[in-house]
Short mmCIF file of C-alpha atoms and ligand atoms in Angstrom, two decimals:
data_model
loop_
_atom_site.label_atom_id
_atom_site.label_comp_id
_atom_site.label_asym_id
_atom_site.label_seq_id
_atom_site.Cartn_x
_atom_site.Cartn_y
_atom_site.Cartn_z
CA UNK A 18 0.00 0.00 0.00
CA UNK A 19 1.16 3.96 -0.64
CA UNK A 20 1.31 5.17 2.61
CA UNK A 21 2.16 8.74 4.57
CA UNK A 22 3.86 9.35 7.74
CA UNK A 23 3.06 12.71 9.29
CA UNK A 24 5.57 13.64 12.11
CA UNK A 25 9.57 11.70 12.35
CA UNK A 26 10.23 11.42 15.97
CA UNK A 27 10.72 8.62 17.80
CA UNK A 28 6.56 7.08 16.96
CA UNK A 29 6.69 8.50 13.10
CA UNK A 30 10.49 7.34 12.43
CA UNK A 31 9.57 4.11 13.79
CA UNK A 32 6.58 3.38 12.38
CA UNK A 33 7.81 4.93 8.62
CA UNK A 34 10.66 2.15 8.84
CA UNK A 35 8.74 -0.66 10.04
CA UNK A 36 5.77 -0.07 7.16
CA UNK A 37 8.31 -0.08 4.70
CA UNK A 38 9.73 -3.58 6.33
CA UNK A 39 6.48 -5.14 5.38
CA UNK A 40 6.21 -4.06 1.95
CA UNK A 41 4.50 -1.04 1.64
CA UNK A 42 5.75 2.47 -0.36
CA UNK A 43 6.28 4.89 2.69
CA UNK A 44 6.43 9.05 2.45
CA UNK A 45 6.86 10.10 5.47
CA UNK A 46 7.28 13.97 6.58
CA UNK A 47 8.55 16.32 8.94
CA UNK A 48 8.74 19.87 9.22
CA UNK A 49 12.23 19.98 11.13
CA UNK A 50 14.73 19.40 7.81
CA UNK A 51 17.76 18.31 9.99
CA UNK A 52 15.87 15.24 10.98
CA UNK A 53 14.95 14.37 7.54
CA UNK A 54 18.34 14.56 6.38
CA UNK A 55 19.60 12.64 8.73
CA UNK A 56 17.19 9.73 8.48
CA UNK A 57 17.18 10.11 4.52
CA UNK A 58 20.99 9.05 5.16
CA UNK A 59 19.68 6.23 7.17
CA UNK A 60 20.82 7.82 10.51
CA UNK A 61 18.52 8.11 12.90
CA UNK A 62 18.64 11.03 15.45
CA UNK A 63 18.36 9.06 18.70
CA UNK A 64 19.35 5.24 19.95
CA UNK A 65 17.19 2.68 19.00
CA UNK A 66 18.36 -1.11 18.86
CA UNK A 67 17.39 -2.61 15.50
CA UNK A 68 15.93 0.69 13.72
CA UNK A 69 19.15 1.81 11.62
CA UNK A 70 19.63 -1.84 10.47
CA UNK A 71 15.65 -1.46 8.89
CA UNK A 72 15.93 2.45 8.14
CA UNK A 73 19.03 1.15 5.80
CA UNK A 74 17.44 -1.28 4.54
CA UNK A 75 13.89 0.44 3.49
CA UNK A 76 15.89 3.20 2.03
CA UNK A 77 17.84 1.28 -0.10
CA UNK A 78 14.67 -0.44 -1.52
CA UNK A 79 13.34 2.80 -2.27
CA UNK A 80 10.00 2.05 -0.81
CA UNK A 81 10.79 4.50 1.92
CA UNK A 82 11.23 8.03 1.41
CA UNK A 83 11.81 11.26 3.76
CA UNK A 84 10.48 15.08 3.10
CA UNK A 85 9.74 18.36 4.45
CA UNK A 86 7.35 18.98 1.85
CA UNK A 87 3.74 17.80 2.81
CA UNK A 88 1.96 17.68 -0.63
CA UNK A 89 4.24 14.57 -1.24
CA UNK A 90 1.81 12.99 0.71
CA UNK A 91 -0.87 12.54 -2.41
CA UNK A 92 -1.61 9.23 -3.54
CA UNK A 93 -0.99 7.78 -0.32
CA UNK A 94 -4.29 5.64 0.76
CA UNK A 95 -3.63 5.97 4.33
CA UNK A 96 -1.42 8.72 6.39
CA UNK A 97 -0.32 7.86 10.12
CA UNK A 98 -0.11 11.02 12.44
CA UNK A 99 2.58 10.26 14.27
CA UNK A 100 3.64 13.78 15.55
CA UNK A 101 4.17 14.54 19.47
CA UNK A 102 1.71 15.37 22.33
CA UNK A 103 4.03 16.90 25.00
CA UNK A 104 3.10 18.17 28.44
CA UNK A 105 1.63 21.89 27.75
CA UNK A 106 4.46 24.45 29.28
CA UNK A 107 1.89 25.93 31.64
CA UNK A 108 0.15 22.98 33.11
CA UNK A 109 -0.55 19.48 33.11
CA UNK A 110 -2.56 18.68 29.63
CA UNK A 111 -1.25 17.33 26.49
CA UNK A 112 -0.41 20.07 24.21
CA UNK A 113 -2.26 18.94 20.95
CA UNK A 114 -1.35 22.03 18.46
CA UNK A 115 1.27 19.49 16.50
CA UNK A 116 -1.87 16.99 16.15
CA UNK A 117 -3.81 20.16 14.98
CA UNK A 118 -1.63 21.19 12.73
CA UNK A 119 -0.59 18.21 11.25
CA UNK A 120 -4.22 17.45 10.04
CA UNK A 121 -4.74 21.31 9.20
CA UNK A 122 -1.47 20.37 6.80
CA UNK A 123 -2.58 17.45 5.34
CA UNK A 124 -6.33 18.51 5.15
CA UNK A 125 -5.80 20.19 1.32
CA UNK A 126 -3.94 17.24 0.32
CA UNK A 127 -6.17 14.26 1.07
CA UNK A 128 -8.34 12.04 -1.42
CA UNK A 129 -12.13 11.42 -0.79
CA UNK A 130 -11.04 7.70 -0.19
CA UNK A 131 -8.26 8.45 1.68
CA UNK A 132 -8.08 7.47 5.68
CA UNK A 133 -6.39 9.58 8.20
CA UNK A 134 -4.95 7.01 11.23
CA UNK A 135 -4.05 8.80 14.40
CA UNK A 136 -0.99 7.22 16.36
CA UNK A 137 -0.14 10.25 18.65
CA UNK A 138 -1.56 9.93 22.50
CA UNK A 139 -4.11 12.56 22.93
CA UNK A 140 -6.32 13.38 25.09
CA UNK A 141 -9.84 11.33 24.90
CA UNK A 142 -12.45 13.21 22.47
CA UNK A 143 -9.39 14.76 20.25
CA UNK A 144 -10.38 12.11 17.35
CA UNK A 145 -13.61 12.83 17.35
CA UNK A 146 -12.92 16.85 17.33
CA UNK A 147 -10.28 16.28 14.28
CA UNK A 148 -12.92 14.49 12.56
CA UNK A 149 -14.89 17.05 12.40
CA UNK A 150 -12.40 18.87 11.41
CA UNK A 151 -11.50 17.02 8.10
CA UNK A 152 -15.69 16.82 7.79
CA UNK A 153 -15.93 20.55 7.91
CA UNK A 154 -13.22 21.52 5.44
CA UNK A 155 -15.30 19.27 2.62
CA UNK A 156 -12.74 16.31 2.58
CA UNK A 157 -15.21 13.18 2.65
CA UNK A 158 -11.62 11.29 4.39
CA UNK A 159 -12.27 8.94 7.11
CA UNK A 160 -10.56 9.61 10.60
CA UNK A 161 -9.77 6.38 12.46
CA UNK A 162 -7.78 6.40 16.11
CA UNK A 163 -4.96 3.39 16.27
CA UNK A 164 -3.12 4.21 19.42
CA UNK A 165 0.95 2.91 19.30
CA UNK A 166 1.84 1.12 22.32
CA UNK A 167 6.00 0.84 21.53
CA UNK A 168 8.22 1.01 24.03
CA UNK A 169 11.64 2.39 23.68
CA UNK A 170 14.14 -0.10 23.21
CA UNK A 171 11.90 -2.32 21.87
CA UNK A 172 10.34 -0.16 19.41
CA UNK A 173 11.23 -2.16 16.33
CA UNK A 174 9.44 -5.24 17.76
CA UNK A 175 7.03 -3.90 19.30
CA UNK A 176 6.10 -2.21 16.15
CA UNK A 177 6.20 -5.31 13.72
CA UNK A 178 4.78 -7.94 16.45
CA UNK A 179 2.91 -5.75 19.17
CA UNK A 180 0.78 -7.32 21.64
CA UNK A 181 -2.69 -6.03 20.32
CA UNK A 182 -3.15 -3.95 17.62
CA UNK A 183 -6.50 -1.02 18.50
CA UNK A 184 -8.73 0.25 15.44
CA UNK A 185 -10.83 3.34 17.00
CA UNK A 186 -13.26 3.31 13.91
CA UNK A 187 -16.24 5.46 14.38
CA UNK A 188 -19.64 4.27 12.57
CA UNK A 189 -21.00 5.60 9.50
CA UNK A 190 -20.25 5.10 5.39
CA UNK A 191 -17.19 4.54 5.44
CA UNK A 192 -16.49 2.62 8.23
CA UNK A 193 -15.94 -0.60 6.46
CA UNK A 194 -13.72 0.52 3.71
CA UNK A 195 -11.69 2.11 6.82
CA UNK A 196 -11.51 -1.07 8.75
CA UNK A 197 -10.43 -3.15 5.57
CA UNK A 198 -7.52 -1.08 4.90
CA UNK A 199 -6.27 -1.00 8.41
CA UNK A 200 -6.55 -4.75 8.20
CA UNK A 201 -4.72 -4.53 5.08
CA UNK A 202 -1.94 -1.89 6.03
CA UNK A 203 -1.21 -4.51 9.05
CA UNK A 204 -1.90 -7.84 7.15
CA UNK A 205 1.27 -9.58 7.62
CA UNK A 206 0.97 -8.24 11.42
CA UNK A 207 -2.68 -10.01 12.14
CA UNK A 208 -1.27 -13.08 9.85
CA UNK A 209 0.74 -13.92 12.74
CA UNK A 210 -1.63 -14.04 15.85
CA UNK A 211 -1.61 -10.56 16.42
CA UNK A 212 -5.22 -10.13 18.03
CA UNK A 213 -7.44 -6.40 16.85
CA UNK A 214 -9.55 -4.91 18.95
CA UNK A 215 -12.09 -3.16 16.56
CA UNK A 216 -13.89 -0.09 18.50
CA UNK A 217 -14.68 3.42 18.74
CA UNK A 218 -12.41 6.82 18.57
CA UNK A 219 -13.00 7.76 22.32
CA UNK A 220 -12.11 3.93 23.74
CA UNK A 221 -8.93 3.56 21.56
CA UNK A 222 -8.01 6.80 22.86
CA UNK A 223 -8.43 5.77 26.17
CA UNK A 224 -6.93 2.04 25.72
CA UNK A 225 -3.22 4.15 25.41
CA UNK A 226 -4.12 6.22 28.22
CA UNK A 227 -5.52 3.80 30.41
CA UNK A 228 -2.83 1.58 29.76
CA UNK A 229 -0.11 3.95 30.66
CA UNK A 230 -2.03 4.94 33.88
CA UNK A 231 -2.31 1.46 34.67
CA UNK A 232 1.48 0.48 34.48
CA UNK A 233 2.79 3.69 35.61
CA UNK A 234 0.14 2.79 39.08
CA UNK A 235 2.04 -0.34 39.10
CA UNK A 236 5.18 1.19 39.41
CA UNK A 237 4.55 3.36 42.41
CA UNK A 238 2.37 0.57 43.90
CA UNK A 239 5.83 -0.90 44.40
CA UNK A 240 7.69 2.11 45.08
CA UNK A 241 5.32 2.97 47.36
CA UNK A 242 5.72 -0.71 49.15
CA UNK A 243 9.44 0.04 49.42
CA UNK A 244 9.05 2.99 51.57
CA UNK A 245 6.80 0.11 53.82
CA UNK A 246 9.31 -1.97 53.52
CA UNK A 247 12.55 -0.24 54.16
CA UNK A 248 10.72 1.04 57.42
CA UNK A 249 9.89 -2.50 58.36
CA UNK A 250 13.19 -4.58 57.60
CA UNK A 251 10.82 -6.21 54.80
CA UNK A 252 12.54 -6.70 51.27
CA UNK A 253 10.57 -5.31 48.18
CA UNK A 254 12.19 -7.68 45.70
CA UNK A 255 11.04 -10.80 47.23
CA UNK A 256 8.13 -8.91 47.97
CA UNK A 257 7.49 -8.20 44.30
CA UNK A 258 8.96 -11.89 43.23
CA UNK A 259 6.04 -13.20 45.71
CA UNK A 260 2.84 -11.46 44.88
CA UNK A 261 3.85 -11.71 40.95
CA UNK A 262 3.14 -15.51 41.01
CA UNK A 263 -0.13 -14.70 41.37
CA UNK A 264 -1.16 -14.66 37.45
CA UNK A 265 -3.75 -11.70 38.08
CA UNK A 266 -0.74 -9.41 39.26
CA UNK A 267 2.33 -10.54 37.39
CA UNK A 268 5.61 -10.03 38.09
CA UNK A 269 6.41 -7.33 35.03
CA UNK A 270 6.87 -3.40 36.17
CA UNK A 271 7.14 -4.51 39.40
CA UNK A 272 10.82 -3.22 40.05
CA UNK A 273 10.88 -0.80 42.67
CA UNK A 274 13.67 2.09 42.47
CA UNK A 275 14.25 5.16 41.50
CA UNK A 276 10.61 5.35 39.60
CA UNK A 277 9.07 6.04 35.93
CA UNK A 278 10.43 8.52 33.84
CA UNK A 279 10.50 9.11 30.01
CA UNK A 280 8.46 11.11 27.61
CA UNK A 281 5.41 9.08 28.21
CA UNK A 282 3.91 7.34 31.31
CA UNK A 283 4.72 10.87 33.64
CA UNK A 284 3.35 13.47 31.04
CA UNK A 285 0.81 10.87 30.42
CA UNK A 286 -0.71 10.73 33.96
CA UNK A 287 -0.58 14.13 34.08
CA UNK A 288 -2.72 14.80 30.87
CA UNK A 289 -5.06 11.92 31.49
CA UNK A 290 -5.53 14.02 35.47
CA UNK A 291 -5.70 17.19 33.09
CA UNK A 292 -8.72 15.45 30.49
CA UNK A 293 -10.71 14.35 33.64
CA UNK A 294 -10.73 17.49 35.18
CA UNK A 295 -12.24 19.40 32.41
CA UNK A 296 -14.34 16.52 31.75
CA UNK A 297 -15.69 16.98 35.21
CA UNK A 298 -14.36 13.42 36.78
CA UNK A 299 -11.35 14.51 38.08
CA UNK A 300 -11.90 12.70 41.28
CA UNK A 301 -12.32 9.45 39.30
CA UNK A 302 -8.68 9.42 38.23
CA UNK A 303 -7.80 11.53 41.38
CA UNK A 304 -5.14 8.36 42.88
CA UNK A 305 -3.26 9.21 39.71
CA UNK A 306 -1.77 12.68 41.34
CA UNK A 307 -0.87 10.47 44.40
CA UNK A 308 1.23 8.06 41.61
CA UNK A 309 3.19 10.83 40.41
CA UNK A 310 3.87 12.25 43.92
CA UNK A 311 4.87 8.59 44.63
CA UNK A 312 7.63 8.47 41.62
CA UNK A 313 8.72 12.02 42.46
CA UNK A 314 9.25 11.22 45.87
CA UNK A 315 11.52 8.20 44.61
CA UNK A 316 14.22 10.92 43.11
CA UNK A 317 13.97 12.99 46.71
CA UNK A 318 15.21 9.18 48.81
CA UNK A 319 17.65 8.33 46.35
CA UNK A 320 19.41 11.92 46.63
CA UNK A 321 19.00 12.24 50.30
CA UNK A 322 20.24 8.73 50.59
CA UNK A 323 23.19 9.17 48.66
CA UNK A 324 24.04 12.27 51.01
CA UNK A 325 22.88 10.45 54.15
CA UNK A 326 25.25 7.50 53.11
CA UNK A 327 28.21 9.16 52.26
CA UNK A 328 28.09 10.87 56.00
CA UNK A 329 25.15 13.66 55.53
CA UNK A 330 27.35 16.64 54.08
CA UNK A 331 26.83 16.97 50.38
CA UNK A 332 29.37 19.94 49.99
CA UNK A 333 32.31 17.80 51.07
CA UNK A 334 31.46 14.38 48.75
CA UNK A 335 32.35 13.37 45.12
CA UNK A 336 29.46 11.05 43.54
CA UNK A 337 29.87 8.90 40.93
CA UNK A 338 26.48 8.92 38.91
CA UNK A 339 26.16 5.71 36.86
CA UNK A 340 23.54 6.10 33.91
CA UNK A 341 21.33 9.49 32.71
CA UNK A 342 19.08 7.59 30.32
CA UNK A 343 15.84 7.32 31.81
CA UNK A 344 15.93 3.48 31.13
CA UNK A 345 18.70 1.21 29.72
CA UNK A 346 18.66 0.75 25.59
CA UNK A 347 17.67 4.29 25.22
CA UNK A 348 19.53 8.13 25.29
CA UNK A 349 16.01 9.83 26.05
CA UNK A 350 16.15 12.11 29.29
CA UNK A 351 13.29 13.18 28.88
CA UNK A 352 11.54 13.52 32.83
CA UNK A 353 14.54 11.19 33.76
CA UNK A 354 15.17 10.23 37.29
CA UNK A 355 18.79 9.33 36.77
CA UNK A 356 19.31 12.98 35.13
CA UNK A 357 16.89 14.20 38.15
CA UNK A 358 19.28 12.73 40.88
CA UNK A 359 22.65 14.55 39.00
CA UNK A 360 20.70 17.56 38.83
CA UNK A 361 19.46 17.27 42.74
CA UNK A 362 23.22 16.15 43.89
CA UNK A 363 24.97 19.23 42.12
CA UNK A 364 22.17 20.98 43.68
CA UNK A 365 23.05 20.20 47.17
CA UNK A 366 26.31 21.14 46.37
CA UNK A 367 27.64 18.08 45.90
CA UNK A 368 31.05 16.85 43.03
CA UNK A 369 29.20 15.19 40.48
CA UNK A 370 31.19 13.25 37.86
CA UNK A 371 28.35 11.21 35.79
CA UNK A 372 28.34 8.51 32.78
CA UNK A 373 25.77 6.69 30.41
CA UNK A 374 26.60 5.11 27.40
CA UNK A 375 24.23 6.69 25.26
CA UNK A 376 22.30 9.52 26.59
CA UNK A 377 25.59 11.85 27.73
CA UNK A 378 24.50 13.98 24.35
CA UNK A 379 21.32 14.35 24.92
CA UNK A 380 21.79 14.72 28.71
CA UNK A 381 23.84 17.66 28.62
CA UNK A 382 21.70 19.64 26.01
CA UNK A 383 19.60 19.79 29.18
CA UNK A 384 22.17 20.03 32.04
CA UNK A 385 25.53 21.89 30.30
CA UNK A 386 27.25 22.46 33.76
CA UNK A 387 26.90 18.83 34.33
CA UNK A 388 30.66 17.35 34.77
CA UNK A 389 30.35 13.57 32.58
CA UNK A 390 33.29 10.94 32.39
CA UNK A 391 34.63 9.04 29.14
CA UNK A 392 33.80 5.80 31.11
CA UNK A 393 32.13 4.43 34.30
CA UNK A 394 35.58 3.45 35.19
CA UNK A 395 36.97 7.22 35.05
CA UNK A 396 33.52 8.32 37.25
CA UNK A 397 34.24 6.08 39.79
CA UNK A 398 37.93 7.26 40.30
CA UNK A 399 38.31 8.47 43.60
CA UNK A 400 34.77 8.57 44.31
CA UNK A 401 33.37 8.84 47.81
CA UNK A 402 29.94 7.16 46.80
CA UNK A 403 28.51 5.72 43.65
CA UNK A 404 24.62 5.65 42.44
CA UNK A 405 23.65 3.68 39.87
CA UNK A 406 20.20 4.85 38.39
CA UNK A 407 19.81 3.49 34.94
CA UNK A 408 20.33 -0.55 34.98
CA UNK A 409 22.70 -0.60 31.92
CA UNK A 410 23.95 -3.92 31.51
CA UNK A 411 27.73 -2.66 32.00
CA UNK A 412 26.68 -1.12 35.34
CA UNK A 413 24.97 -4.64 36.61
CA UNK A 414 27.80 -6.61 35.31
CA UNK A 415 29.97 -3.94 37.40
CA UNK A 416 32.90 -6.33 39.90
CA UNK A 417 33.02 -5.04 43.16
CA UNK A 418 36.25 -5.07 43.60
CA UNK A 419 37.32 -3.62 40.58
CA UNK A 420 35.02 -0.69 41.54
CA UNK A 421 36.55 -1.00 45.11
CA UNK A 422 39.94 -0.18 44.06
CA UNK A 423 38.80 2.88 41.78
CA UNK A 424 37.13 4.94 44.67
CA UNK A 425 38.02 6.47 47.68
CA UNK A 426 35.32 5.05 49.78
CA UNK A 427 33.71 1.55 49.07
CA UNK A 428 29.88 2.70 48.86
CA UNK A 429 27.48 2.58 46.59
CA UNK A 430 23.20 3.07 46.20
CA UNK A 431 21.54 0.61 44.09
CA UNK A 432 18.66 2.94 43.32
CA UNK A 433 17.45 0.05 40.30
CA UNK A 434 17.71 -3.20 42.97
CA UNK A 435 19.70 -4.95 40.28
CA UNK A 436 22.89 -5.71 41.96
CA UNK A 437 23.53 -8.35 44.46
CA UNK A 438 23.87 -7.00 48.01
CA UNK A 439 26.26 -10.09 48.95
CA UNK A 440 28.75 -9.73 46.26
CA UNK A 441 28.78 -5.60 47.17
CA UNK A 442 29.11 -6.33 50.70
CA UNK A 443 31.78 -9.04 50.53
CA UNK A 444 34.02 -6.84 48.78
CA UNK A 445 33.99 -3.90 51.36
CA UNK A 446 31.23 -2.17 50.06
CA UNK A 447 28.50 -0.13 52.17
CA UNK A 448 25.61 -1.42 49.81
CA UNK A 449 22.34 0.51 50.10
CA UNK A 450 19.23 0.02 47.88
CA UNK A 451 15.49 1.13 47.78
CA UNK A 452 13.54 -1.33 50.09
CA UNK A 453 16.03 -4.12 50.29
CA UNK A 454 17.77 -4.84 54.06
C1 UGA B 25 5.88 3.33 27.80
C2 UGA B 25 4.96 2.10 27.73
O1 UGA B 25 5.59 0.99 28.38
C3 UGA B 25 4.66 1.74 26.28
O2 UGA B 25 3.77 0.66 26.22
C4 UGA B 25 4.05 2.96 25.59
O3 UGA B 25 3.78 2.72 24.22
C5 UGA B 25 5.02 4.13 25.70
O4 UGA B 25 5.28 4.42 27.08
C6 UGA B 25 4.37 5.31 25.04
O5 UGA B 25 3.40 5.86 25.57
O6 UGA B 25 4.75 5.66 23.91
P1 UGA B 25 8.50 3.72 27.53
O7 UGA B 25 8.26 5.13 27.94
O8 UGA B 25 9.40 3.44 26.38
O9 UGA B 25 7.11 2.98 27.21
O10 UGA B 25 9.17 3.03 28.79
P2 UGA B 25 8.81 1.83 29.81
O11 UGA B 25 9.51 0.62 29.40
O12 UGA B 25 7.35 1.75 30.03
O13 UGA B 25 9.50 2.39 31.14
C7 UGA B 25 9.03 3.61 31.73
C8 UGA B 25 9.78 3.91 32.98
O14 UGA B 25 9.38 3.03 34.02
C9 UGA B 25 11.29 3.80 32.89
O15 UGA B 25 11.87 4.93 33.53
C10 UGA B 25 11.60 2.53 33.65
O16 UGA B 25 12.88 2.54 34.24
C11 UGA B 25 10.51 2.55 34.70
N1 UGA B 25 10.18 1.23 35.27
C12 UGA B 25 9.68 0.24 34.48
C13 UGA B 25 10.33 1.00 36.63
O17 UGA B 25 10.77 1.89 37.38
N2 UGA B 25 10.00 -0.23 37.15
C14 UGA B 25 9.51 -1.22 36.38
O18 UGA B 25 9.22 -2.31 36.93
C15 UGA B 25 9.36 -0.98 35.01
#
């Protein structure tokens, strides 16, 4: 199938390269010519395992094409919005002018058969608004609502083989034709098991939502158990390994620590807290304020403990700050903890010397008087306590002794639970984590 791709960040880049995997002839577009350039030479502006391998590989098949020039979108049958709903500067919303003008861009270029598939994560009643919108400018388009539900670091996969696929179709003419080529566009997808939900605009806006709210609950639901059980000489891990078994809970996004960050699940909450309120409900989402306060809180311990650990005076202590990123596989920082706890330690007044081995870039864009090392070897040296805050593999694979003999005192915060408290301890170290004896 001819297909667009409105908007080249991290959903749009994605989900261009991936369409073009399976076959179809991909435009996709971007108003920021830098990032078209760079992914027209197959390089994409941020760190995702797997995508330049099928960015190179689409491009050189030539059914995958980059522009800053909108019209090129004609002739494509269906055209993804994929642009960015970010937390509004001046409160908690989603701010939806990209979505806006995305489909005010595409508007004069769309055929009568044509359907428009939202991606972004907007605010529930937005597809039904845009719509209109494309109904009122006398394009007989159809607007369907197919929420993404990648994660970074994954994004390739979960892309190509997610675990549901959502089709927000609302009723009327053309609601058939719409549903057939969504089936179509994602053929190969549904070939192999991948179940559809078929339903309306405002649910498969709120299945992203929802689902967001509902793992970012889990997530202080366990943070929120480590305060319990730090105060109680309880341990959080086996805690989390125990009620897992239980099949209705699971054991996945259980791991308590420093908290959620990202450029989803916190701006998320926040705009789903934001929708309710003006909807007049906010008291039915109202634990979801309590959830953020929970995951803030999480960056407050691990700075205090790092202080209270390395003898309660920040001014006199160098800190070694091991990862930025505000998960492993990934150089986003955006609403990251790890970046949150270097930013709170230089606060205090604290030597910071930090490392990640992606996100150093894009961390200090954000942070310039931020000191970073070459490696987490040259952080460490002569350190008087270490943090770890992003669970990179070559910070869990970390030997304690090696790290022994690089710092001036043996201590160190596991603020992600992933290392083993014996194997610290046994080598010298003063091992603290976040709800763990
Ligand atoms: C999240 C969702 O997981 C995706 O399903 C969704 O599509 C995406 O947002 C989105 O809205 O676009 P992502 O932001 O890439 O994906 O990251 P996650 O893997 O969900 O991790 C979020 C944060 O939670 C990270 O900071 C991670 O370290 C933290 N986390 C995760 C925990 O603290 N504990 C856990 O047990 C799991």
């Amino acid at each position: 199938m001819r297909v667009s791709v409105i908007g080249c960040g991290y959903l749009g880049a994605v989900h261009a390269a991936a369409m073009a995997d399976l076959g179809h002839e991909v435009i996709a577009v971007d108003v920021d010519a830098d990032k078209v350039a760079a992914l027209a030479a197959g390089n994409p502006p941020f760190f995702e395992p797997g995508l330049p391998e099928i960015l190179s590989s689409s491009l050189a098949s030539g059914r995958l094409r980059f522009t800053t020039d909108i019209s090129e979108v004609a002739g494509a049958r269906l055209h993804f919005i994929a642009v960015g709903t970010p937390q509004s500067n001046d409160s908690g919303a989603a701010d939806v002018s990209f979505v806006n003008a995305a489909i005010d861009a595409l508007i004069p270029h769309l055929g009568d058969t044509d359907v428009v598939v939202g991606k972004s994560t907007v605010p529930v009643g937005t597809a039904q608004r845009l719509a209109e919108r494309i109904l009122t400018s006398g394009s007989s388009a159809t607007l369907v609502w197919n929420p993404e539900f990648l994660r970074e670091g994954f994004a390739v996969k979960d892309t190509l083989s997610p675990d549901r696929l959502v089709f927000g179709i609302a009723p009327g003419a053309h609601a058939k034709q719409a549903s057939a080529a969504l089936h179509e566009v994602y053929a190969a997808t549904i070939a192999a098991g991948t179940p559809v939900v078929e339903t309306d605009l405002a649910t498969a806006e709120l299945v992203k939502t929802a689902a967001n709210a509902f793992l970012a609950t889990k997530i202080s639901f366990i943070n929120a158990m480590s305060e319990i059980a730090e105060a109680t000489g309880a341990n959080v891990t086996e805690l989390a390994d125990a009620i897992g078994y239980d099949t209705r809970i699971g054991r996945r996004f259980l791991n308590a620590g420093v908290g959620f960050g990202g450029g989803c699940l916190p701006k998320d909450i926040r705009a789903f807290s934001a929708r309710a309120e003006e909807l007049g409900l906010g008291s039915s989402v109202a634990f979801l304020s309590e959830v953020d306060a929970i995951n803030l809180r999480q960056r407050e311990r691990v700075i205090n403990r790092v202080i209270a650990d390395a003898g309660g005076d920040a001014t006199s202590i160098k800190v070694a700050v091991l990862g930025l990123a505000f998960k492993p596989q990934s150089d986003d920082v955006r609403d990251s903890p790890a970046l949150d706890v270097a930013r709170g330690l230089v606060d205090a007044g604290a030597v910071v010397v930090a490392y990640d081995p992606e996100a150093m870039g894009p961390a200090l864009k954000r942070f310039p008087e931020l000191t970073v090392a070459q490696n987490a070897q040259q952080a460490l040296l002569d350190a008087d306590i270490a943090v770890l805050v992003t669970e990179w593999p070559e910070f869990v694979d970390l030997d304690p002794r090696n790290v022994g003999d690089l710092m001036k005192h043996k201590r160190i915060v596991d603020a992600r639970n992933v290392l083993d408290p014996a194997a610290w301890r046994a080598a010298g170290f003063h091992y603290s984590s976040m709800g763990r004896p």
